[in-house]
mmCIF file of C-alpha atoms in Angstrom:
data_model
loop_
_atom_site.group_PDB
_atom_site.id
_atom_site.type_symbol
_atom_site.label_atom_id
_atom_site.label_comp_id
_atom_site.label_asym_id
_atom_site.label_seq_id
_atom_site.Cartn_x
_atom_site.Cartn_y
_atom_site.Cartn_z
ATOM 1 C CA MET Z 382 25.652 -4.860 -59.099
ATOM 2 C CA THR Z 383 27.625 -8.015 -60.642
ATOM 3 C CA THR Z 384 28.998 -10.978 -59.555
ATOM 4 C CA PRO Z 385 32.964 -11.281 -60.758
ATOM 5 C CA ALA Z 386 33.723 -13.703 -63.176
ATOM 6 C CA PRO Z 387 35.234 -16.744 -60.662
ATOM 7 C CA THR Z 388 39.015 -17.033 -60.736
ATOM 8 C CA PRO Z 389 40.688 -19.629 -62.424
ATOM 9 C CA PRO Z 390 42.218 -21.735 -59.804
ATOM 10 C CA PRO Z 391 46.310 -21.444 -59.802
ATOM 11 C CA PRO Z 392 47.782 -23.997 -61.909
ATOM 12 C CA VAL Z 393 48.277 -27.573 -60.119
ATOM 13 C CA ALA Z 394 52.284 -27.620 -60.226
ATOM 14 C CA GLU Z 395 53.042 -24.318 -59.211
ATOM 15 C CA PRO Z 396 54.777 -24.274 -55.508
ATOM 16 C CA THR Z 397 54.051 -21.919 -52.847
ATOM 17 C CA PRO Z 398 56.948 -19.040 -52.316
ATOM 18 C CA THR Z 399 57.781 -20.905 -48.957
ATOM 19 C CA ALA Z 400 57.687 -24.352 -51.026
ATOM 20 C CA ALA Z 401 59.783 -23.075 -53.971
ATOM 21 C CA ARG Z 402 62.281 -21.375 -51.103
ATOM 22 C CA VAL Z 403 63.230 -25.315 -50.098
ATOM 23 C CA LEU Z 404 62.930 -26.474 -53.581
ATOM 24 C CA ALA Z 405 65.502 -24.097 -55.107
ATOM 25 C CA GLN Z 406 67.723 -24.844 -51.841
ATOM 26 C CA PHE Z 407 67.185 -28.423 -52.251
ATOM 27 C CA PRO Z 408 66.874 -30.247 -55.721
ATOM 28 C CA GLU Z 409 66.823 -33.538 -54.969
ATOM 29 C CA VAL Z 410 63.142 -32.416 -52.952
ATOM 30 C CA MET Z 411 60.390 -33.060 -55.213
ATOM 31 C CA HIS Z 412 57.443 -31.075 -55.426
ATOM 32 C CA ARG Z 413 54.118 -33.345 -55.186
ATOM 33 C CA ARG Z 414 50.421 -33.684 -54.743
ATOM 34 C CA SER Z 415 48.495 -36.043 -53.286
ATOM 35 C CA ASP Z 416 45.052 -37.522 -54.350
ATOM 36 C CA ASN Z 417 43.144 -35.264 -53.072
ATOM 37 C CA GLY Z 418 45.276 -32.115 -54.351
ATOM 38 C CA GLN Z 419 47.321 -31.140 -51.090
ATOM 39 C CA PRO Z 420 50.571 -29.993 -51.537
ATOM 40 C CA PHE Z 421 53.415 -31.399 -50.002
ATOM 41 C CA LEU Z 422 57.141 -31.309 -50.772
ATOM 42 C CA LEU Z 423 58.608 -35.379 -50.971
ATOM 43 C CA VAL Z 424 61.827 -35.255 -49.531
ATOM 44 C CA PRO Z 425 64.744 -38.199 -49.838
ATOM 45 C CA ALA Z 426 64.834 -40.390 -46.813
ATOM 46 C CA ALA Z 427 68.634 -39.771 -46.632
ATOM 47 C CA ARG Z 428 68.186 -35.643 -46.497
ATOM 48 C CA ILE Z 429 65.346 -34.818 -44.130
ATOM 49 C CA ALA Z 430 67.310 -33.722 -41.090
ATOM 50 C CA GLU Z 431 69.024 -30.975 -43.196
ATOM 51 C CA VAL Z 432 65.597 -30.267 -44.702
ATOM 52 C CA VAL Z 433 64.111 -29.785 -41.635
ATOM 53 C CA GLN Z 434 66.920 -27.921 -40.186
ATOM 54 C CA PHE Z 435 66.925 -25.503 -42.872
ATOM 55 C CA VAL Z 436 62.894 -24.660 -43.234
ATOM 56 C CA ARG Z 437 62.977 -24.164 -39.295
ATOM 57 C CA ASP Z 438 66.277 -21.687 -39.277
ATOM 58 C CA ASP Z 439 65.571 -20.356 -42.656
ATOM 59 C CA LEU Z 440 64.152 -16.656 -42.261
ATOM 60 C CA GLN Z 441 61.904 -16.877 -45.598
ATOM 61 C CA VAL Z 442 60.636 -20.287 -44.965
ATOM 62 C CA ALA Z 443 60.606 -20.034 -41.427
ATOM 63 C CA MET Z 444 59.155 -22.563 -39.837
ATOM 64 C CA PRO Z 445 58.924 -23.017 -36.178
ATOM 65 C CA VAL Z 446 56.159 -25.279 -35.136
ATOM 66 C CA LEU Z 447 55.808 -29.190 -35.522
ATOM 67 C CA LEU Z 448 52.324 -29.296 -35.786
ATOM 68 C CA ASP Z 449 52.301 -33.069 -35.976
ATOM 69 C CA LEU Z 450 54.804 -36.005 -36.944
ATOM 70 C CA THR Z 451 52.800 -39.027 -38.680
ATOM 71 C CA ALA Z 452 53.039 -41.873 -41.012
ATOM 72 C CA TYR Z 453 50.909 -43.578 -43.394
ATOM 73 C CA ASP Z 454 50.805 -47.015 -45.798
ATOM 74 C CA LEU Z 455 51.617 -46.609 -48.685
ATOM 75 C CA LEU Z 456 50.398 -50.443 -49.585
ATOM 76 C CA ARG Z 457 47.303 -50.567 -51.665
ATOM 77 C CA PHE Z 458 46.871 -47.459 -51.115
ATOM 78 C CA PRO Z 459 44.085 -45.196 -53.489
ATOM 79 C CA GLY Z 460 45.274 -42.613 -56.121
ATOM 80 C CA THR Z 461 48.821 -42.634 -55.840
ATOM 81 C CA PRO Z 462 51.747 -45.070 -58.010
ATOM 82 C CA PRO Z 463 51.544 -48.446 -56.689
ATOM 83 C CA SER Z 464 54.721 -48.361 -53.720
ATOM 84 C CA ASP Z 465 54.975 -50.228 -50.779
ATOM 85 C CA ALA Z 466 56.580 -47.548 -49.111
ATOM 86 C CA ILE Z 467 55.790 -45.825 -45.232
ATOM 87 C CA ALA Z 468 54.949 -42.424 -46.001
ATOM 88 C CA VAL Z 469 56.239 -40.487 -42.904
ATOM 89 C CA VAL Z 470 54.443 -36.841 -43.033
ATOM 90 C CA TYR Z 471 55.714 -34.012 -41.427
ATOM 91 C CA LEU Z 472 53.318 -31.206 -40.693
ATOM 92 C CA LEU Z 473 54.834 -28.214 -40.192
ATOM 93 C CA GLY Z 474 53.734 -24.720 -39.267
ATOM 94 C CA SER Z 475 54.294 -20.988 -38.614
ATOM 95 C CA TYR Z 476 51.385 -18.885 -36.438
ATOM 96 C CA GLN Z 477 53.819 -16.016 -37.235
ATOM 97 C CA HIS Z 478 52.955 -15.977 -40.839
ATOM 98 C CA GLU Z 479 49.926 -18.162 -41.052
ATOM 99 C CA ARG Z 480 51.117 -20.750 -42.965
ATOM 100 C CA THR Z 481 52.207 -24.650 -43.073
ATOM 101 C CA LEU Z 482 54.602 -26.694 -44.997
ATOM 102 C CA THR Z 483 54.025 -30.491 -45.612
ATOM 103 C CA LEU Z 484 57.184 -32.699 -45.815
ATOM 104 C CA GLN Z 485 57.091 -36.575 -46.597
ATOM 105 C CA VAL Z 486 59.539 -39.105 -46.983
ATOM 106 C CA HIS Z 487 58.695 -42.110 -48.203
ATOM 107 C CA ALA Z 488 60.812 -44.978 -46.174
ATOM 108 C CA GLU Z 489 60.718 -48.138 -47.896
ATOM 109 C CA ARG Z 490 58.997 -50.572 -46.266
ATOM 110 C CA ALA Z 491 61.997 -53.954 -45.579
ATOM 111 C CA ALA Z 492 64.597 -51.409 -44.147
ATOM 112 C CA CYS Z 493 62.682 -48.500 -43.037
ATOM 113 C CA ARG Z 494 64.876 -46.291 -41.280
ATOM 114 C CA VAL Z 495 64.673 -42.353 -41.116
ATOM 115 C CA ARG Z 496 66.697 -39.896 -39.575
ATOM 116 C CA SER Z 497 64.795 -38.857 -36.578
ATOM 117 C CA ILE Z 498 64.566 -34.651 -36.146
ATOM 118 C CA SER Z 499 64.214 -34.808 -32.037
ATOM 119 C CA ASN Z 500 67.585 -33.241 -31.987
ATOM 120 C CA VAL Z 501 65.138 -30.219 -34.450
ATOM 121 C CA TRP Z 502 62.436 -30.578 -32.396
ATOM 122 C CA PRO Z 503 62.261 -32.169 -28.909
ATOM 123 C CA ALA Z 504 58.449 -32.085 -29.692
ATOM 124 C CA ALA Z 505 59.011 -35.357 -32.201
ATOM 125 C CA LEU Z 506 60.341 -37.409 -29.714
ATOM 126 C CA TYR Z 507 57.002 -39.081 -29.023
ATOM 127 C CA PHE Z 508 55.427 -38.407 -32.140
ATOM 128 C CA GLU Z 509 58.791 -40.417 -33.502
ATOM 129 C CA ARG Z 510 58.142 -43.341 -31.018
ATOM 130 C CA GLU Z 511 54.140 -43.484 -32.117
ATOM 131 C CA VAL Z 512 54.918 -43.645 -35.344
ATOM 132 C CA PHE Z 513 57.489 -46.518 -34.317
ATOM 133 C CA ASP Z 514 55.000 -48.833 -32.695
ATOM 134 C CA LEU Z 515 52.542 -48.578 -35.206
ATOM 135 C CA PHE Z 516 54.559 -48.469 -38.549
ATOM 136 C CA GLY Z 517 57.735 -50.107 -37.794
ATOM 137 C CA VAL Z 518 60.097 -46.932 -38.713
ATOM 138 C CA GLU Z 519 63.250 -46.718 -36.960
ATOM 139 C CA PHE Z 520 64.263 -42.876 -36.574
ATOM 140 C CA LEU Z 521 68.095 -43.197 -36.439
ATOM 141 C CA GLY Z 522 69.583 -41.038 -33.371
ATOM 142 C CA HIS Z 523 66.323 -41.734 -31.763
ATOM 143 C CA PRO Z 524 67.612 -41.363 -27.828
ATOM 144 C CA SER Z 525 64.910 -43.735 -26.411
ATOM 145 C CA LEU Z 526 62.986 -45.946 -29.480
ATOM 146 C CA GLN Z 527 60.671 -47.948 -27.894
ATOM 147 C CA ARG Z 528 56.950 -48.977 -27.621
ATOM 148 C CA ILE Z 529 54.608 -46.137 -27.062
ATOM 149 C CA LEU Z 530 51.161 -47.318 -27.189
ATOM 150 C CA CYS Z 531 51.199 -51.300 -27.629
ATOM 151 C CA PRO Z 532 52.887 -53.352 -25.041
ATOM 152 C CA ASP Z 533 56.758 -54.111 -25.059
ATOM 153 C CA ASP Z 534 56.210 -57.245 -26.527
ATOM 154 C CA TRP Z 535 53.803 -56.820 -28.635
ATOM 155 C CA GLN Z 536 54.406 -58.580 -32.031
ATOM 156 C CA GLY Z 537 54.341 -56.679 -35.476
ATOM 157 C CA HIS Z 538 53.600 -53.046 -36.438
ATOM 158 C CA PRO Z 539 49.325 -52.876 -36.401
ATOM 159 C CA LEU Z 540 48.893 -50.054 -38.622
ATOM 160 C CA ARG Z 541 50.723 -51.644 -41.085
ATOM 161 C CA LYS Z 542 48.212 -52.878 -43.996
ATOM 162 C CA ASP Z 543 49.998 -55.988 -44.145
ATOM 163 C CA TYR Z 544 50.085 -56.759 -40.572
ATOM 164 C CA LEU Z 545 49.091 -59.717 -38.996
ATOM 165 C CA TRP Z 546 46.372 -60.203 -36.329
ATOM 166 C CA PRO Z 547 47.181 -61.895 -33.419
ATOM 167 C CA LEU Z 548 45.279 -65.448 -32.754
ATOM 168 C CA GLU Z 549 46.098 -64.720 -29.071
ATOM 169 C CA TYR Z 550 48.704 -62.777 -26.474
ATOM 170 C CA GLN Z 551 50.043 -64.192 -23.420
ATOM 171 C CA GLY Z 552 47.839 -67.274 -23.518
ATOM 172 C CA VAL Z 553 44.824 -65.042 -23.876
ATOM 173 C CA PRO Z 554 42.872 -65.591 -27.314
ATOM 174 C CA HIS Z 555 42.489 -62.603 -29.244
ATOM 175 C CA LEU Z 556 40.137 -63.688 -32.296
ATOM 176 C CA ARG Z 557 36.747 -65.324 -30.891
ATOM 177 C CA ASP Z 558 36.690 -67.983 -33.870
ATOM 178 C CA GLY Z 559 40.482 -67.793 -34.736
ATOM 179 C CA GLN Z 560 39.677 -65.363 -37.671
ATOM 180 C CA HIS Z 561 40.489 -62.058 -39.023
ATOM 181 C CA PHE Z 562 37.078 -60.220 -39.674
ATOM 182 C CA ASP Z 563 37.519 -60.104 -43.260
ATOM 183 C CA GLY Z 564 38.629 -64.072 -43.169
ATOM 184 C CA GLY Z 565 42.179 -62.488 -43.772
ATOM 185 C CA PRO Z 566 45.531 -64.668 -42.437
ATOM 186 C CA VAL Z 567 46.226 -64.112 -38.838
ATOM 187 C CA ARG Z 568 49.706 -64.486 -37.172
ATOM 188 C CA PRO Z 569 50.430 -67.940 -35.916
ATOM 189 C CA THR Z 570 50.965 -68.625 -32.551
ATOM 190 C CA PRO Z 571 54.475 -68.810 -31.330
ATOM 191 C CA ALA Z 572 55.770 -72.209 -30.934
ATOM 192 C CA VAL Z 573 56.214 -73.039 -27.245
ATOM 193 C CA PRO Z 574 58.937 -75.219 -25.906
ATOM 194 C CA ALA Z 575 57.866 -78.264 -24.452
ATOM 195 C CA ALA Z 576 60.041 -77.762 -21.469
ATOM 196 C CA THR Z 577 57.806 -74.827 -20.095
ATOM 197 C CA ALA Z 578 54.253 -75.905 -21.773
ATOM 198 C CA GLU Z 579 52.162 -76.094 -18.977
ATOM 199 C CA PRO Z 580 48.213 -75.816 -19.072
ATOM 200 C CA GLU Z 581 46.584 -72.703 -18.113
ATOM 201 C CA PRO Z 582 45.196 -72.886 -14.733
ATOM 202 C CA GLU Z 583 41.367 -72.587 -14.315
ATOM 203 C CA LEU Z 584 40.168 -69.780 -13.160
ATOM 204 C CA PRO Z 585 37.936 -70.430 -9.993
ATOM 205 C CA ARG Z 586 34.804 -68.126 -8.920
ATOM 206 C CA GLY Z 587 36.402 -65.541 -6.617
ATOM 207 C CA GLY Z 588 38.411 -67.369 -4.728
ATOM 208 C CA GLU Z 589 42.341 -67.760 -4.396
ATOM 209 C CA ALA Z 590 43.542 -67.936 -7.742
ATOM 210 C CA LYS Z 591 47.376 -68.603 -8.963
ATOM 211 C CA LYS Z 592 49.245 -65.888 -10.840
ATOM 212 C CA PRO Z 593 48.216 -66.826 -15.219
ATOM 213 C CA MET R 834 7.253 -53.625 13.479
ATOM 214 C CA THR R 835 4.638 -51.510 12.098
ATOM 215 C CA GLU R 836 4.188 -50.301 15.903
ATOM 216 C CA ARG R 837 6.744 -47.831 16.997
ATOM 217 C CA PRO R 838 8.076 -49.519 20.447
ATOM 218 C CA GLY R 839 7.113 -48.100 23.334
ATOM 219 C CA ASN R 840 9.052 -46.946 26.518
ATOM 220 C CA ASP R 841 9.565 -50.387 27.938
ATOM 221 C CA LEU R 842 13.001 -51.612 27.327
ATOM 222 C CA LYS R 843 12.441 -55.261 26.412
ATOM 223 C CA GLU R 844 10.718 -53.695 23.445
ATOM 224 C CA GLN R 845 13.317 -51.575 22.046
ATOM 225 C CA ILE R 846 16.065 -54.312 21.581
ATOM 226 C CA GLN R 847 15.847 -56.772 18.978
ATOM 227 C CA LEU R 848 17.969 -60.051 19.375
ATOM 228 C CA THR R 849 19.539 -62.087 16.355
ATOM 229 C CA ALA R 850 22.789 -63.858 15.600
ATOM 230 C CA VAL R 851 26.072 -62.124 15.369
ATOM 231 C CA ASP R 852 26.534 -63.839 12.064
ATOM 232 C CA GLU R 853 23.361 -62.895 10.522
ATOM 233 C CA PHE R 854 24.449 -59.015 12.104
ATOM 234 C CA LEU R 855 27.710 -59.143 10.188
ATOM 235 C CA ALA R 856 25.913 -60.885 7.587
ATOM 236 C CA TRP R 857 23.679 -58.093 7.240
ATOM 237 C CA GLY R 858 26.243 -55.385 7.916
ATOM 238 C CA LYS R 859 28.650 -56.991 4.834
ATOM 239 C CA GLU R 860 25.612 -56.633 2.006
ATOM 240 C CA HIS R 861 24.604 -53.190 2.704
ATOM 241 C CA SER R 862 28.080 -51.569 2.908
ATOM 242 C CA LEU R 863 29.943 -52.815 -0.084
ATOM 243 C CA PHE R 864 32.685 -50.646 -0.843
ATOM 244 C CA TYR R 865 33.876 -50.413 -4.888
ATOM 245 C CA LEU R 866 37.562 -49.522 -6.180
ATOM 246 C CA LEU R 867 36.935 -46.328 -7.685
ATOM 247 C CA PHE R 868 38.232 -46.682 -11.346
ATOM 248 C CA ALA R 869 36.928 -46.990 -15.052
ATOM 249 C CA THR R 870 38.515 -47.201 -18.013
ATOM 250 C CA ALA R 871 36.423 -45.835 -20.891
ATOM 251 C CA CYS R 872 32.912 -44.176 -21.182
ATOM 252 C CA CYS R 873 30.933 -46.882 -18.971
ATOM 253 C CA GLY R 874 32.589 -44.702 -15.929
ATOM 254 C CA ILE R 875 30.488 -41.805 -17.112
ATOM 255 C CA GLU R 876 27.619 -43.665 -16.563
ATOM 256 C CA LEU R 877 29.421 -45.068 -13.043
ATOM 257 C CA MET R 878 29.773 -41.850 -11.902
ATOM 258 C CA GLN R 879 26.664 -40.820 -12.943
ATOM 259 C CA ALA R 880 25.117 -43.731 -10.519
ATOM 260 C CA GLY R 881 27.223 -42.297 -7.742
ATOM 261 C CA GLY R 882 25.874 -38.989 -8.439
ATOM 262 C CA PRO R 883 23.084 -37.127 -6.286
ATOM 263 C CA ARG R 884 20.684 -38.174 -8.802
ATOM 264 C CA TYR R 885 20.689 -42.599 -8.598
ATOM 265 C CA ASP R 886 22.895 -42.399 -5.366
ATOM 266 C CA LEU R 887 24.798 -44.794 -5.007
ATOM 267 C CA ASP R 888 25.862 -44.358 -1.407
ATOM 268 C CA ARG R 889 22.174 -44.769 -0.393
ATOM 269 C CA LEU R 890 23.159 -48.367 -1.071
ATOM 270 C CA GLY R 891 25.710 -48.239 1.294
ATOM 271 C CA MET R 892 28.100 -48.091 -1.440
ATOM 272 C CA ILE R 893 31.156 -45.629 -1.511
ATOM 273 C CA PRO R 894 33.735 -45.569 -3.581
ATOM 274 C CA ARG R 895 37.493 -46.501 -2.317
ATOM 275 C CA ALA R 896 40.620 -45.225 -3.528
ATOM 276 C CA THR R 897 42.896 -48.086 -2.862
ATOM 277 C CA PRO R 898 41.673 -51.691 -3.526
ATOM 278 C CA ARG R 899 42.562 -53.105 -0.458
ATOM 279 C CA GLN R 900 39.118 -51.340 1.181
ATOM 280 C CA ALA R 901 37.619 -52.477 -1.307
ATOM 281 C CA ASP R 902 35.091 -55.426 -1.907
ATOM 282 C CA LEU R 903 33.618 -54.823 -5.086
ATOM 283 C CA MET R 904 35.672 -54.092 -8.536
ATOM 284 C CA ILE R 905 32.966 -52.882 -11.096
ATOM 285 C CA VAL R 906 34.855 -52.890 -14.683
ATOM 286 C CA ALA R 907 33.357 -49.867 -15.974
ATOM 287 C CA GLY R 908 34.739 -49.729 -20.141
ATOM 288 C CA THR R 909 37.292 -51.247 -22.586
ATOM 289 C CA ILE R 910 39.973 -53.023 -21.268
ATOM 290 C CA THR R 911 43.492 -53.809 -23.948
ATOM 291 C CA HIS R 912 45.229 -56.595 -23.609
ATOM 292 C CA LYS R 913 47.747 -54.011 -22.243
ATOM 293 C CA MET R 914 45.261 -52.690 -19.356
ATOM 294 C CA ALA R 915 44.123 -56.654 -18.590
ATOM 295 C CA SER R 916 46.996 -57.636 -15.963
ATOM 296 C CA ARG R 917 47.185 -54.462 -14.376
ATOM 297 C CA VAL R 918 43.229 -55.480 -14.046
ATOM 298 C CA ARG R 919 44.436 -58.599 -12.248
ATOM 299 C CA THR R 920 46.967 -56.814 -10.196
ATOM 300 C CA LEU R 921 44.427 -54.776 -9.077
ATOM 301 C CA TRP R 922 42.089 -57.891 -8.552
ATOM 302 C CA GLU R 923 44.683 -59.535 -6.704
ATOM 303 C CA GLN R 924 45.585 -56.857 -4.459
ATOM 304 C CA MET R 925 41.902 -57.246 -3.131
ATOM 305 C CA THR R 926 41.085 -58.586 0.162
ATOM 306 C CA GLU R 927 38.491 -62.268 0.253
ATOM 307 C CA PRO R 928 36.064 -62.451 -0.250
ATOM 308 C CA ARG R 929 36.098 -60.220 -3.338
ATOM 309 C CA TRP R 930 33.311 -59.502 -5.849
ATOM 310 C CA VAL R 931 33.428 -58.422 -9.488
ATOM 311 C CA VAL R 932 31.398 -56.693 -12.083
ATOM 312 C CA SER R 933 31.361 -56.086 -15.838
ATOM 313 C CA MET R 934 29.759 -53.662 -16.505
ATOM 314 C CA GLY R 935 29.275 -52.930 -20.277
ATOM 315 C CA SER R 936 29.966 -54.554 -23.681
ATOM 316 C CA CYS R 937 33.153 -54.336 -23.545
ATOM 317 C CA ALA R 938 34.077 -55.507 -20.270
ATOM 318 C CA ASN R 939 31.654 -58.184 -20.872
ATOM 319 C CA ALA R 940 32.457 -59.465 -24.499
ATOM 320 C CA GLY R 941 34.850 -56.658 -26.447
ATOM 321 C CA GLY R 942 31.718 -54.779 -27.063
ATOM 322 C CA PRO R 943 32.024 -52.952 -30.662
ATOM 323 C CA PHE R 944 36.173 -53.929 -30.818
ATOM 324 C CA SER R 945 35.433 -57.416 -30.226
ATOM 325 C CA LYS R 946 35.831 -57.762 -33.725
ATOM 326 C CA TRP R 947 37.489 -54.692 -35.914
ATOM 327 C CA SER R 948 40.377 -54.392 -33.150
ATOM 328 C CA TYR R 949 43.621 -55.846 -32.667
ATOM 329 C CA SER R 950 44.603 -55.185 -28.741
ATOM 330 C CA VAL R 951 40.486 -55.044 -26.655
ATOM 331 C CA LEU R 952 40.299 -58.035 -24.859
ATOM 332 C CA ASN R 953 37.145 -59.551 -25.502
ATOM 333 C CA GLY R 954 36.002 -60.167 -22.397
ATOM 334 C CA ILE R 955 37.403 -59.280 -18.544
ATOM 335 C CA ASP R 956 35.953 -62.608 -17.555
ATOM 336 C CA LYS R 957 39.685 -64.135 -19.441
ATOM 337 C CA TYR R 958 41.409 -62.263 -16.573
ATOM 338 C CA VAL R 959 39.232 -62.485 -13.120
ATOM 339 C CA PRO R 960 36.573 -64.131 -12.203
ATOM 340 C CA VAL R 961 33.427 -61.847 -13.010
ATOM 341 C CA ASP R 962 29.908 -62.309 -10.827
ATOM 342 C CA ILE R 963 27.604 -60.241 -11.953
ATOM 343 C CA TYR R 964 27.184 -58.937 -16.067
ATOM 344 C CA ILE R 965 25.334 -56.266 -16.862
ATOM 345 C CA PRO R 966 24.832 -55.833 -20.728
ATOM 346 C CA GLY R 967 24.192 -52.397 -22.254
ATOM 347 C CA CYS R 968 26.520 -49.529 -24.044
ATOM 348 C CA PRO R 969 26.804 -48.401 -21.772
ATOM 349 C CA PRO R 970 24.264 -50.183 -19.442
ATOM 350 C CA ARG R 971 21.718 -47.423 -17.128
ATOM 351 C CA PRO R 972 22.340 -46.559 -14.147
ATOM 352 C CA GLU R 973 18.817 -48.215 -13.386
ATOM 353 C CA ALA R 974 21.013 -51.561 -14.686
ATOM 354 C CA LEU R 975 23.923 -51.271 -12.822
ATOM 355 C CA ILE R 976 22.288 -50.868 -9.525
ATOM 356 C CA ASP R 977 19.596 -54.088 -10.714
ATOM 357 C CA GLY R 978 22.901 -56.026 -11.383
ATOM 358 C CA VAL R 979 24.412 -54.491 -7.438
ATOM 359 C CA MET R 980 21.041 -55.422 -5.721
ATOM 360 C CA ALA R 981 21.800 -58.963 -7.751
ATOM 361 C CA LEU R 982 25.233 -58.984 -6.309
ATOM 362 C CA ARG R 983 23.795 -58.085 -2.345
ATOM 363 C CA GLU R 984 21.966 -60.974 -2.802
ATOM 364 C CA ARG R 985 24.868 -63.160 -3.705
ATOM 365 C CA VAL R 986 26.645 -61.380 -0.710
ATOM 366 C CA LYS R 987 24.134 -62.260 1.637
ATOM 367 C CA ARG R 988 23.867 -66.037 0.863
ATOM 368 C CA TYR R 989 27.821 -65.720 1.094
ATOM 369 C CA ARG R 990 27.688 -64.452 4.740
ATOM 370 C CA THR R 991 25.205 -66.728 5.760
ATOM 371 C CA THR R 992 25.760 -69.769 4.209
ATOM 372 C CA GLY R 993 28.901 -69.718 3.079
ATOM 373 C CA GLU R 994 28.224 -70.621 -0.545
ATOM 374 C CA ARG R 995 28.985 -68.847 -3.368
ATOM 375 C CA ALA R 996 27.384 -68.781 -6.764
ATOM 376 C CA ALA R 997 28.687 -70.805 -9.076
ATOM 377 C CA GLU R 998 27.107 -69.216 -11.997
ATOM 378 C CA PRO R 999 27.911 -65.544 -13.370
ATOM 379 C CA HIS R 1000 24.039 -63.592 -12.741
ATOM 380 C CA ILE R 1001 23.506 -61.483 -16.255
ATOM 381 C CA VAL R 1002 20.950 -58.240 -15.665
ATOM 382 C CA THR R 1003 18.629 -58.061 -18.273
ATOM 383 C CA VAL R 1004 16.915 -54.864 -17.325
ATOM 384 C CA GLY R 1005 17.013 -51.521 -19.087
ATOM 385 C CA ASN R 1006 15.988 -53.057 -22.972
ATOM 386 C CA GLN R 1007 19.513 -53.290 -22.926
ATOM 387 C CA ALA R 1008 20.193 -57.219 -22.654
ATOM 388 C CA PHE R 1009 20.761 -58.102 -26.206
ATOM 389 C CA GLY R 1010 20.654 -54.573 -28.038
ATOM 390 C CA GLY R 1011 23.620 -52.493 -28.922
ATOM 391 C CA HIS R 1012 26.902 -54.629 -30.811
ATOM 392 C CA GLY R 1013 25.152 -58.358 -31.009
ATOM 393 C CA CYS R 1014 27.726 -59.305 -28.337
ATOM 394 C CA ALA R 1015 26.416 -57.714 -25.261
ATOM 395 C CA VAL R 1016 27.121 -60.768 -23.090
ATOM 396 C CA PRO R 1017 29.781 -63.338 -23.884
ATOM 397 C CA LEU R 1018 28.793 -65.786 -26.670
ATOM 398 C CA ASP R 1019 29.113 -68.439 -24.731
ATOM 399 C CA ARG R 1020 27.051 -67.518 -22.042
ATOM 400 C CA GLY R 1021 23.589 -66.716 -23.796
ATOM 401 C CA PRO R 1022 21.993 -66.145 -26.695
ATOM 402 C CA THR R 1023 23.343 -63.106 -29.103
ATOM 403 C CA THR R 1024 20.946 -60.627 -31.838
#
């Protein structure tokens, strides 16, 4: 018994029938592959609500499940054309047909606004809050877009690659020697008005202590 | 004390001062607040389980800080969590004691330089009496810390003096292991 010759891999640019259906419906959607070969559909930020509604309801595409909604920062990202956008990733799936579909929206870094898909999938409510918290993507139409992991008064969005680490939080020092671990810049301590500036009270050991 | 007391009533009565008796009772009934924030809590549960059995030291976990004498900070404390820990500590009745268990609660542990959100030591928020290095500390180290704390409780109850300096546990061969920051940098040597 001879081993069959290995079949050549399909051409890189060939979209799956599911993706081809979306591409035919929305000409402005582009078929791309990430640097490790994973295909995805790059959707213009203005059209994401329609595309998501279509891929959920269309009988040929039929992606009823929002598996994940996440993001990554394209700044200094290897293997892609240089860009400073925030890539919002929508992982959609169908258990019935056993297939998945990946959508991406590249949102501008400065004006990072993407239409919320929480009216299509309510499960996106928490995902979008997390992406907003960590990447600073503002989801238009989200009913309650507030931080979900960081404290409400946290400054900045930590998973952006140009995030400045805090030198202190609420008066408590954060960086041990005042330096980022790789020597990078840190967020300067906000200036406290002189009228309200008070020295931090020393904590007594055990006994009554004032609230810091 | 080596012989069994006889039937004579005088031999069955021990005389002591009320203060000493109460001090003895407090020393042997350190109720601790039942909360844990990370994997050191697993080791804390193990220490409370039947093998190491903190109960034999009179240590019963309490579900409310108002009934607790001792807070064992077991695990990573983030900036967001630290003020909550402070609130729990403020709800405990005097005199209250704090044991910082593990590298994270001591000094931030593996997150001390590589995290934007983790507090570098709970002693920034609450005063710590006992530091237990380790990642996580073994139950033996925790029990050693408890024994050191009992000495302090006894001294406080009998003389009214509280030790000014915290105690650093060194048993278990984990004193300076782990992440090079097992104890706060200003309190001891590091690797």
